[in-house]
Coordinates of N, CA and C in Angstrom, one line a residue:
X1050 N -14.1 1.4 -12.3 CA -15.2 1.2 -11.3 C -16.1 2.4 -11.3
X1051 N -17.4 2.3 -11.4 CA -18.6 3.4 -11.1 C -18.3 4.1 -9.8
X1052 N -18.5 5.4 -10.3 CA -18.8 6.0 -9.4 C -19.8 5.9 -8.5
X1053 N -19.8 5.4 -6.8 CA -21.0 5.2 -5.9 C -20.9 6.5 -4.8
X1054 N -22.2 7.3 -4.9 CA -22.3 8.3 -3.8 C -22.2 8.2 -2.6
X1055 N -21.2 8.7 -1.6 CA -21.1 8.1 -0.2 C -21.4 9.5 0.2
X1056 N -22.4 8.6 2.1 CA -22.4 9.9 2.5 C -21.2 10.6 3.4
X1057 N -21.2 12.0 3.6 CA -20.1 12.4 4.3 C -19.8 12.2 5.8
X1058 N -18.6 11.4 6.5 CA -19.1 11.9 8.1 C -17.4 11.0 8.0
X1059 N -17.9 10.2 9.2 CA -15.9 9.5 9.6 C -15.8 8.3 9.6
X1060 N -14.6 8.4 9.3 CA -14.1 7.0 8.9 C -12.8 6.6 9.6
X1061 N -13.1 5.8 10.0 CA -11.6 4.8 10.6 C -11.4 3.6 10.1
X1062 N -10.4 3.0 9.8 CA -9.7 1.8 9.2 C -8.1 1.8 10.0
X1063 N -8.0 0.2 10.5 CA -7.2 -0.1 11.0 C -6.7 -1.7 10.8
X1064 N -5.2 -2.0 10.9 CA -5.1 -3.5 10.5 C -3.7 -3.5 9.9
X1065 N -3.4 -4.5 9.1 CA -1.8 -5.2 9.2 C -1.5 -4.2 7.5
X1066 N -0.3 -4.2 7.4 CA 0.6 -3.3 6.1 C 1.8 -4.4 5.7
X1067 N 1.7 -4.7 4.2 CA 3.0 -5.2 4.2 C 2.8 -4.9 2.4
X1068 N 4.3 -4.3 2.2 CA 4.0 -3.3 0.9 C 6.2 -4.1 0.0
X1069 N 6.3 -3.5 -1.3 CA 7.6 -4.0 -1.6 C 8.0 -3.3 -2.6
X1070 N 8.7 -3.0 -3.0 CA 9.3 -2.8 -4.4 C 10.6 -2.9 -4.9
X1071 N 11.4 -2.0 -5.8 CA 11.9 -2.7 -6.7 C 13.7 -2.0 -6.0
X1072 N 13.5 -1.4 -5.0 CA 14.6 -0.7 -4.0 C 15.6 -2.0 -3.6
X1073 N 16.5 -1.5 -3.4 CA 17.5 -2.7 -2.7 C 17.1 -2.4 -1.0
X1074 N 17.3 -3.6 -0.3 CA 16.8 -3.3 0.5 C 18.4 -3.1 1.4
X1075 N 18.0 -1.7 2.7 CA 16.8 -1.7 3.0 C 16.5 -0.8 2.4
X1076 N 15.0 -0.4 2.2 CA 14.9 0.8 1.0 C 15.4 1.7 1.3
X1077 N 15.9 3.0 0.7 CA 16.6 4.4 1.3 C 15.6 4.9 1.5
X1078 N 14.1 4.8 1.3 CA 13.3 6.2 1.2 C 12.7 5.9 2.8
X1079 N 12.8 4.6 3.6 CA 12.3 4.9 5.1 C 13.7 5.4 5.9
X1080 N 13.2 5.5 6.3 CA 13.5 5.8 8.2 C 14.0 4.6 9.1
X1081 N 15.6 4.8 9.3 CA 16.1 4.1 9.9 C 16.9 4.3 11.0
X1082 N 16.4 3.8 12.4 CA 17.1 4.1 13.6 C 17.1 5.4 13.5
X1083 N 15.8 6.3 13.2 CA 15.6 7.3 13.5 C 16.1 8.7 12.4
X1084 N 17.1 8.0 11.5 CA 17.7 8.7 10.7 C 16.4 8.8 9.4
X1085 N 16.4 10.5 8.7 CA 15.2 10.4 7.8 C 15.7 9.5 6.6
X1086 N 15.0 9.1 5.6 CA 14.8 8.9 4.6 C 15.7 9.5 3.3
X1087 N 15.8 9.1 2.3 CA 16.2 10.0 1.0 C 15.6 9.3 -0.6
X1088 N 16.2 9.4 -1.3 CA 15.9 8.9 -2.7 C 15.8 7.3 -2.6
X1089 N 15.3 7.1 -3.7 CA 15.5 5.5 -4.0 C 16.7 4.8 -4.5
X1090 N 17.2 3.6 -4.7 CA 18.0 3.1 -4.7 C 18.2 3.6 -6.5
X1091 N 17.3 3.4 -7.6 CA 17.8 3.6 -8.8 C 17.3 4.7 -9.8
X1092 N 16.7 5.7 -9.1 CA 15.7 6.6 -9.3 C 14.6 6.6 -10.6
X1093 N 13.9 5.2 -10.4 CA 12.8 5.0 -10.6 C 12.4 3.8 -9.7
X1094 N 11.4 3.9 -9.2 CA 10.6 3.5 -7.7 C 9.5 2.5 -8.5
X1095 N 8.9 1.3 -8.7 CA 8.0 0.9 -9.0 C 8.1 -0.3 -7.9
X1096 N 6.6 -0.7 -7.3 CA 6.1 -1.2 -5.9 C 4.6 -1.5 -6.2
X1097 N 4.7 -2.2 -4.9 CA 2.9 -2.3 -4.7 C 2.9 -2.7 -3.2
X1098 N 2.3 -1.9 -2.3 CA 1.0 -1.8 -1.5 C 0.4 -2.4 -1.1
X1099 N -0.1 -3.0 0.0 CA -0.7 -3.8 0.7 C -1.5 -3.5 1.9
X1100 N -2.9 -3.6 2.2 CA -3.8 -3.3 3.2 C -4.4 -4.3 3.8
X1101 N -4.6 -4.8 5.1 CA -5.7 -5.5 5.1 C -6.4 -4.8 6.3
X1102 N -7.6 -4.9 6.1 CA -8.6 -4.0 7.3 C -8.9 -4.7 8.5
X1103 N -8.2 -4.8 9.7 CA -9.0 -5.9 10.7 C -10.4 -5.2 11.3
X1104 N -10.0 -3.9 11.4 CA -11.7 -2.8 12.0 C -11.9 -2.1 10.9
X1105 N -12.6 -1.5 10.5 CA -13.0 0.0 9.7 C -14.1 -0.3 9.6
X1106 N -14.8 0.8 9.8 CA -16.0 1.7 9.4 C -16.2 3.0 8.3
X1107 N -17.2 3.0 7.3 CA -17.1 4.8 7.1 C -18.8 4.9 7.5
X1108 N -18.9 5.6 8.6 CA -20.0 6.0 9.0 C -20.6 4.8 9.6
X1109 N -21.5 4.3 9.0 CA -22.6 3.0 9.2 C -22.0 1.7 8.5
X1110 N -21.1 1.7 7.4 CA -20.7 1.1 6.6 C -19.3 0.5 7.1
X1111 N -20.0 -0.9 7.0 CA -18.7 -2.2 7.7 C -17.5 -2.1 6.4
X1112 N -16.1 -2.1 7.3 CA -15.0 -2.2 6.0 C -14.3 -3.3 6.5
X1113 N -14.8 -3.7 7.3 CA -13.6 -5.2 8.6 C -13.5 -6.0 7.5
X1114 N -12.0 -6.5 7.5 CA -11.7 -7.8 6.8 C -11.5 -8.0 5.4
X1115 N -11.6 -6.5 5.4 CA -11.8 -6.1 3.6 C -10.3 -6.1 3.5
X1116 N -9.8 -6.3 1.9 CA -8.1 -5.6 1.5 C -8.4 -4.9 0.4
X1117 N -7.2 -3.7 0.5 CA -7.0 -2.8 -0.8 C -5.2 -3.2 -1.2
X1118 N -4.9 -3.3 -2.7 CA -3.6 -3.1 -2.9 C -3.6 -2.4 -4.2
X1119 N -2.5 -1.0 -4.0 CA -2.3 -0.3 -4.3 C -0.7 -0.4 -5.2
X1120 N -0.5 -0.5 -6.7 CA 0.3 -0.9 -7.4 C 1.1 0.5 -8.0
X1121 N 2.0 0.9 -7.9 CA 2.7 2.4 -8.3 C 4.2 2.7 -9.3
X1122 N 4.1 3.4 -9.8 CA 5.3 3.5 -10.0 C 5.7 5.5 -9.9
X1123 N 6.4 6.0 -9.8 CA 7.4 7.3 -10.2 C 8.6 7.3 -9.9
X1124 N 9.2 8.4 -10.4 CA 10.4 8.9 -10.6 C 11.4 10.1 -9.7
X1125 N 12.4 9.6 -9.4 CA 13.3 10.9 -8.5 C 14.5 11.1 -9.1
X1126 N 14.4 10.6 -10.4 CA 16.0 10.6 -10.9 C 15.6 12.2 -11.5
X1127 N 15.2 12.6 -11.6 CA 14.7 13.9 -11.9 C 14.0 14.6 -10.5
X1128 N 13.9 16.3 -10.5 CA 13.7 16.9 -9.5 C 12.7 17.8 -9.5
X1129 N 11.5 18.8 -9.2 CA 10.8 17.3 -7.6 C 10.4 16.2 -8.4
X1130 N 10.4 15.2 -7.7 CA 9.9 14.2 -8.2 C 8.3 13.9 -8.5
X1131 N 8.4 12.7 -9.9 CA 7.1 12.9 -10.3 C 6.0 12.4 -9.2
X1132 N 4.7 12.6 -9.4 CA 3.9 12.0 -8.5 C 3.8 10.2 -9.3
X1133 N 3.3 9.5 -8.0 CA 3.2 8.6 -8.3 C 1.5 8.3 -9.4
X1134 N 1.9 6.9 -10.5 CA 0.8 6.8 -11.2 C 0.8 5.3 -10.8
X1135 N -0.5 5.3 -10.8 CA -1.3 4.2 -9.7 C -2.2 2.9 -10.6
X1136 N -2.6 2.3 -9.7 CA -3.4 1.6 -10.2 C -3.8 0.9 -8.7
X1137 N -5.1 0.7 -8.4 CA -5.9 0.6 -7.1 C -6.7 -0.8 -7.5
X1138 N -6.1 -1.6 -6.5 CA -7.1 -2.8 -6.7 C -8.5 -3.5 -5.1
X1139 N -9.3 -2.8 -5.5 CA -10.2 -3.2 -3.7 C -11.2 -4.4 -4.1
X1140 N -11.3 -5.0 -3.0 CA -11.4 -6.0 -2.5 C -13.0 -6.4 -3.4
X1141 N -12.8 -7.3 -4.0 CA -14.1 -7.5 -5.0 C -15.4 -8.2 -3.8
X1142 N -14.9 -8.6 -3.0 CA -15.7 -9.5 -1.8 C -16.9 -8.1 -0.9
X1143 N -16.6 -6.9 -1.5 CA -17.2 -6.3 -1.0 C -18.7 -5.4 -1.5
X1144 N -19.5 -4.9 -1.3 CA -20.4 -4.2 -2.2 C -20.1 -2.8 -2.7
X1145 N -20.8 -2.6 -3.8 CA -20.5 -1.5 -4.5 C -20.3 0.0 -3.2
X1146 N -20.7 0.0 -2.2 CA -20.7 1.1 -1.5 C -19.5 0.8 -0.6
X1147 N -19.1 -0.5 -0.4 CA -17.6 -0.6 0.4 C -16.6 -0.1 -0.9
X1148 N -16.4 -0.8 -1.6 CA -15.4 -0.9 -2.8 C -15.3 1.1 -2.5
X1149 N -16.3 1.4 -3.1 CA -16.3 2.6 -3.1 C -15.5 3.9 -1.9
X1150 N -15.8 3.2 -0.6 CA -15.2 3.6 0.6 C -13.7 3.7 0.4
X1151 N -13.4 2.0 -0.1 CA -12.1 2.4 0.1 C -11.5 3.2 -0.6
X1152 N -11.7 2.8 -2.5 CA -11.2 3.7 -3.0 C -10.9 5.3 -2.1
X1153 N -12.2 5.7 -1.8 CA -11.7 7.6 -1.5 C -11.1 7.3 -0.3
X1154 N -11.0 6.4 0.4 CA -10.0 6.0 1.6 C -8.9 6.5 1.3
X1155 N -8.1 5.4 0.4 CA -6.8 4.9 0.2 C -6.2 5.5 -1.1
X1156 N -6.8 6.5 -1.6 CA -6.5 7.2 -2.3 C -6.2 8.8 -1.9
X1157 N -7.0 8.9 -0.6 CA -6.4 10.1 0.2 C -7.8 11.2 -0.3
X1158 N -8.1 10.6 -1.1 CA -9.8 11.7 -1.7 C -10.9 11.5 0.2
X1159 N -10.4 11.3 0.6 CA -11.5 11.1 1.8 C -11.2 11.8 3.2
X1160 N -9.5 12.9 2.5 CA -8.9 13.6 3.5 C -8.5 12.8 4.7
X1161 N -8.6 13.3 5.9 CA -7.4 12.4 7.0 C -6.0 12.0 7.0
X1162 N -5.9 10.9 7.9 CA -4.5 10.7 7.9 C -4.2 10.5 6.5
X1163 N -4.6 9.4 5.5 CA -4.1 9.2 4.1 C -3.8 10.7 3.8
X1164 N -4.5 11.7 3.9 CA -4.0 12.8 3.0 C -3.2 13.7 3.5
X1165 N -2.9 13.7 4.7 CA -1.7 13.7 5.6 C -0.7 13.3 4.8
X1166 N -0.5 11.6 4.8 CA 0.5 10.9 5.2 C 1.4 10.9 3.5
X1167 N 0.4 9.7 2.2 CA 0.6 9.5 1.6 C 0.0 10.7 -0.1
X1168 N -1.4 11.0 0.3 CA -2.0 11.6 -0.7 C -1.8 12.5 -1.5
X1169 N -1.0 13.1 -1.0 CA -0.4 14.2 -1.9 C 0.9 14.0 -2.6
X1170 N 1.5 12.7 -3.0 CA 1.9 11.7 -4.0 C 1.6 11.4 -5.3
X1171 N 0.2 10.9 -4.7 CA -0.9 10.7 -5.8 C -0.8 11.5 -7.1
X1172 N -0.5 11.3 -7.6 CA -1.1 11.6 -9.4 C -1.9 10.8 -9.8
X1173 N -1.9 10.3 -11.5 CA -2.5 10.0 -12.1 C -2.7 8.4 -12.2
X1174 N -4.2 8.4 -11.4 CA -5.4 6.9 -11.1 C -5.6 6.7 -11.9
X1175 N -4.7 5.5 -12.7 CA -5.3 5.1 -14.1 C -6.6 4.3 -13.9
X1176 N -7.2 3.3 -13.0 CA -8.0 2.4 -12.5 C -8.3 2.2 -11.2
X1177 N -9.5 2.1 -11.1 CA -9.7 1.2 -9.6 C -10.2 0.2 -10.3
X1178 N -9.9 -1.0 -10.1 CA -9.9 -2.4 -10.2 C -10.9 -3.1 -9.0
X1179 N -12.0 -3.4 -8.6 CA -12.5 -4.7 -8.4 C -11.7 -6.0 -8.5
X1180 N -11.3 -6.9 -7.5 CA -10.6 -7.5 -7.9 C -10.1 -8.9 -6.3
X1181 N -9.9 -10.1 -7.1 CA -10.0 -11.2 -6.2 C -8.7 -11.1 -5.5
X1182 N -8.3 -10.8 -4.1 CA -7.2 -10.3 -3.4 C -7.0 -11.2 -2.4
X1183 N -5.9 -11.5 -2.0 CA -5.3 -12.5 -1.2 C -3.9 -11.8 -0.3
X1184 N -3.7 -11.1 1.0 CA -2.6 -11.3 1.5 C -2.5 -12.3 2.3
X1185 N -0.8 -12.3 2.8 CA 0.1 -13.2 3.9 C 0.5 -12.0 4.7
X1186 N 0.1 -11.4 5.6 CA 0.8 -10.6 6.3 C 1.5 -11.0 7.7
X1187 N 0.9 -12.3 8.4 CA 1.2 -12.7 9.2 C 2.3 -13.7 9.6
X1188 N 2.4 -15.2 8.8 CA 2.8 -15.9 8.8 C 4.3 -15.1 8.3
X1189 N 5.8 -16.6 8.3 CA 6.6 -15.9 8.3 C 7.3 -15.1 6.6
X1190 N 6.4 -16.1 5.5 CA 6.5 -15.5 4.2 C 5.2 -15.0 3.6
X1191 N 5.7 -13.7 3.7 CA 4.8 -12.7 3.4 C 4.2 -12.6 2.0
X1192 N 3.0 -12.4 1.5 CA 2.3 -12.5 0.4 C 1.3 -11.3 -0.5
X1193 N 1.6 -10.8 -1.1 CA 0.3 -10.3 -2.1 C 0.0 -10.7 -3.2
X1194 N -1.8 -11.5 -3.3 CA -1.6 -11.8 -4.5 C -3.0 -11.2 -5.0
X1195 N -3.0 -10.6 -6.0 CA -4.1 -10.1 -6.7 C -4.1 -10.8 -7.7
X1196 N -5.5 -11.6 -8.2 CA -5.2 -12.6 -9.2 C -5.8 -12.2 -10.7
X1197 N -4.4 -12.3 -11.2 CA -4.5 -12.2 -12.8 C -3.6 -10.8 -12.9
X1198 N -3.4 -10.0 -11.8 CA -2.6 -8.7 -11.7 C -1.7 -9.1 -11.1
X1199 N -1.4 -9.4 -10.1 CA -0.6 -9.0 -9.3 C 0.2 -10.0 -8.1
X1200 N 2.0 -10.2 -8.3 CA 2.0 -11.3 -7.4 C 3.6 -10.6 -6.2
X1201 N 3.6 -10.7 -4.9 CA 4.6 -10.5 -4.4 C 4.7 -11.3 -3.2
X1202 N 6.3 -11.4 -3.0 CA 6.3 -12.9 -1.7 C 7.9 -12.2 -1.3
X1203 N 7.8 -12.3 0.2 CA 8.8 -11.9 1.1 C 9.1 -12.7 1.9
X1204 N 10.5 -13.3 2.0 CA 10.5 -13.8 3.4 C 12.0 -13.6 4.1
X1205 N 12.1 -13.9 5.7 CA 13.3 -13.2 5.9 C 13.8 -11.7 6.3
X1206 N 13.8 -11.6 8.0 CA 14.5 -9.8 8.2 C 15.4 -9.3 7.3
X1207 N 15.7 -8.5 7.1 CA 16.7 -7.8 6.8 C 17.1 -6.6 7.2
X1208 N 15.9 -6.4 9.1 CA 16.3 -5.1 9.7 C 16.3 -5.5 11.2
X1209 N 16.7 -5.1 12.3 CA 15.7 -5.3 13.3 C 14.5 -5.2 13.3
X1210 N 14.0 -6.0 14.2 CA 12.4 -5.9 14.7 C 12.2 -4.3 15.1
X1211 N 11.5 -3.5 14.7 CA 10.7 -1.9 14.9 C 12.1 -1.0 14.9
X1212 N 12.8 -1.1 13.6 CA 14.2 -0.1 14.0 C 13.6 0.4 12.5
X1213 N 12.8 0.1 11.5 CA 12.5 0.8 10.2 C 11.0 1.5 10.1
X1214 N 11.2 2.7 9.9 CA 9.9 3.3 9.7 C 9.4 3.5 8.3
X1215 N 8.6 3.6 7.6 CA 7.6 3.9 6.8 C 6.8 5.3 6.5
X1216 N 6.7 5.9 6.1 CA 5.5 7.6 5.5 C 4.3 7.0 5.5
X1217 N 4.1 5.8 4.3 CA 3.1 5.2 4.2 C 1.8 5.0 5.1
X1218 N 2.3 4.0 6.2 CA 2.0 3.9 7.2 C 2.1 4.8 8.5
X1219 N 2.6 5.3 8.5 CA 3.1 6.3 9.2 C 4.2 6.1 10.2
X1220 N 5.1 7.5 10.7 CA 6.7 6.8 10.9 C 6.2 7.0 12.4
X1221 N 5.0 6.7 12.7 CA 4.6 6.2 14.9 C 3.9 4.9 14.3
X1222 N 4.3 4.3 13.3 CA 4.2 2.7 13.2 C 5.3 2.1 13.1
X1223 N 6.7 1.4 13.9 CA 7.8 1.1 13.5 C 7.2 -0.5 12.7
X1224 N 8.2 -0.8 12.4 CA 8.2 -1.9 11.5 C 9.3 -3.1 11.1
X1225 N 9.2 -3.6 10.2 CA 10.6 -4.4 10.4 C 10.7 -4.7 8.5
X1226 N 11.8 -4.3 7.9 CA 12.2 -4.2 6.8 C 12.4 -6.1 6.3
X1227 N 12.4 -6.5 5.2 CA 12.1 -8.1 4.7 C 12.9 -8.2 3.4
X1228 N 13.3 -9.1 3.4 CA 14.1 -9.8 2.1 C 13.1 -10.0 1.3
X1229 N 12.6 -9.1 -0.4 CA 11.5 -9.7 -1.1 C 12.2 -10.4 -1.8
X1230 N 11.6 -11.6 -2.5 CA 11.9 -12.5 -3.5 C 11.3 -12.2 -4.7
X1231 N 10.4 -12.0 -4.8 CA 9.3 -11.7 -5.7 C 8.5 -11.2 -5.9
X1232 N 8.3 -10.2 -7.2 CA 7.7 -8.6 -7.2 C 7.4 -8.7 -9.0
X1233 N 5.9 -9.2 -8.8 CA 5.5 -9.0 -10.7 C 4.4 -8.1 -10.6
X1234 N 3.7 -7.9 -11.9 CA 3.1 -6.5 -12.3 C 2.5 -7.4 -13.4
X1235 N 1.5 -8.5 -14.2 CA 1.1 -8.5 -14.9 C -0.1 -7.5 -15.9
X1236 N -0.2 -6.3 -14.8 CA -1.0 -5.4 -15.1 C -1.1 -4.5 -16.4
X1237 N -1.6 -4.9 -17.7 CA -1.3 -3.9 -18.8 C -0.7 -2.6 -18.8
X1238 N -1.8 -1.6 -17.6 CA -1.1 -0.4 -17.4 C 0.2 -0.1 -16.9
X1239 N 0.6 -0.9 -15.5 CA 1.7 -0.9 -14.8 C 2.4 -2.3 -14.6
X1240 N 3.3 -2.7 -15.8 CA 3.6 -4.1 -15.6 C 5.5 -4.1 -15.2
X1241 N 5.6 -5.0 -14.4 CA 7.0 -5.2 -14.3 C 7.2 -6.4 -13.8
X1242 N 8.9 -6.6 -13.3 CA 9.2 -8.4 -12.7 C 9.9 -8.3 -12.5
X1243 N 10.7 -8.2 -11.1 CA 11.4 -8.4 -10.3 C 11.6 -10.6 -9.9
X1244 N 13.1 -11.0 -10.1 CA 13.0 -12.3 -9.8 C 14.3 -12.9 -9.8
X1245 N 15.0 -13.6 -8.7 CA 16.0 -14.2 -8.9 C 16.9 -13.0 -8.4
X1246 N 16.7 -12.2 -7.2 CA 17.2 -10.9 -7.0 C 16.6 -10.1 -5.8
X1247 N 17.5 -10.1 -4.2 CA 16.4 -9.5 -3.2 C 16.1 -7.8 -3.7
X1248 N 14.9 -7.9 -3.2 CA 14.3 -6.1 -3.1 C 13.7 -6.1 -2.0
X1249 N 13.2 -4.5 -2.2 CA 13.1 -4.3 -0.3 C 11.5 -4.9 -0.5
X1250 N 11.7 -4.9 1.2 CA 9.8 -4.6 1.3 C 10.2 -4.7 2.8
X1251 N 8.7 -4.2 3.5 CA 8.8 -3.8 4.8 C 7.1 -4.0 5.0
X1252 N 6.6 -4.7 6.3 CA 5.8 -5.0 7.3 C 5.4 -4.3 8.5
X1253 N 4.6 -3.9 9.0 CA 4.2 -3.2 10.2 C 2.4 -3.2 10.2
X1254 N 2.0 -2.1 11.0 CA 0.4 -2.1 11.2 C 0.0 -0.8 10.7
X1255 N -0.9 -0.4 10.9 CA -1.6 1.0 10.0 C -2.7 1.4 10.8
X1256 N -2.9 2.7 10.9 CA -4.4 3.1 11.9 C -4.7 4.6 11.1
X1257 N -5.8 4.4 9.8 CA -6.4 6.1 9.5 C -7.6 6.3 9.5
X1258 N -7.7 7.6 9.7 CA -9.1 8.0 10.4 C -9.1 9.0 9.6
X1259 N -10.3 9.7 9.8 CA -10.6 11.1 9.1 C -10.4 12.3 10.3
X1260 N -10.0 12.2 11.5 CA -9.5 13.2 12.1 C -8.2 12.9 12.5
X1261 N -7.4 14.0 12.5 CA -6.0 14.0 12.2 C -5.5 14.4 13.5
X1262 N -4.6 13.0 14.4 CA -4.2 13.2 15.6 C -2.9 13.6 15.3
X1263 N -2.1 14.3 16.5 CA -0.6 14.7 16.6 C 0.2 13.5 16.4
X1264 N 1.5 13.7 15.5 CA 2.0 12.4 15.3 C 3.6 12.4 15.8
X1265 N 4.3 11.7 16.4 CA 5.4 11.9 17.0 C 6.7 11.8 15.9

């Protein structure tokens, strides 16, 4: 995707999270019943991401209603672990100066909570992808589908209601941990298939801004 010049000032983005990967659930790397986090289940991590925007702005510039999904893989079976290598898919329904937004959003290049929370993970962006995106974050089987890339479907707790936290999202968003069913990657760069086999994935809400409040 071209690079589009944005101007500098603030941005807020808010709205539903429902993300999965290839972990047994519940994943080891959240937060549960308050206890932190640790490695992954087989130490190598490959997942994908899920955004949907119900408000956001950057500046003047409407982001409402827009989605980003964010496709990853790295490694912990090795120490520190590698950063994650990405692949970024935003919302093709948008104009070249939204698309653009999100990328340095959700990539954590736009500073704020993302670069707080998640951004310094980040490695190597092989793509931002433009791209026809579809989630289910609401109903009770959960959905991401990026078409021609990317397909995942969840249904089913497999934690209490707000007893699992998230980094991602951040851990003052509780959440509730889900039975995935299915987790493909038809993506040349980052391809994989999960099927016939639960994995984790976990659901909650999301709120980042470019000023960075105290977080509990």
């Amino acid at each position: 995707m071209a690079e589009v010049p944005l101007p500098v000032g603030t941005w807020r983005v808010r709205g539903s999270y429902f993300e999965a990967c290839n972990c047994e659930a519940i994943c080891p790397c959240r937060s549960v019943g308050g206890r932190p986090g640790g490695p992954s289940s087989f130490g190598e991590c490959f997942g994908t991401l899920s955004w949907h925007i119900h408000e956001g702005r950057w500046d003047d510039v409407d982001l409402s209603d827009l989605m980003v999904v964010m496709s990853l893989r790295y490694y912990d079976s090795v120490q520190p672990s590698t950063k994650w290598e990405v692949v970024l898919y935003v919302d093709e329904r948008g104009d070249d100066t939204q698309r653009a937004a999100l990328a340095q959003i959700f990539l954590g290049r736009a500073g704020g909570t993302v670069a707080e929370l998640y951004g310094p993970a980040i490695g190597d962006v092989h793509v931002v992808r433009p791209a026809r995106i579809t989630v289910e974050h609401v109903a009770p089987r959960k959905r991401i589908d990026v078409v021609g890339y990317v397909l995942v479907e969840a249904e089913g707790s497999a934690s209490e209601v707000g007893d699992v936290r998230c980094g991602i999202p951040g851990f003052d968003h509780p959440g509730t941990e889900l039975a995935g069913h299915g987790l493909r990657s038809d993506d040349p760069i980052l391809r994989w298939e999960i099927r016939g086999k639960r994995h984790a994935s976990f659901t909650t809400d999301f709120e980042y801004g470019s000023e960075i409040h105290p977080r509990s």
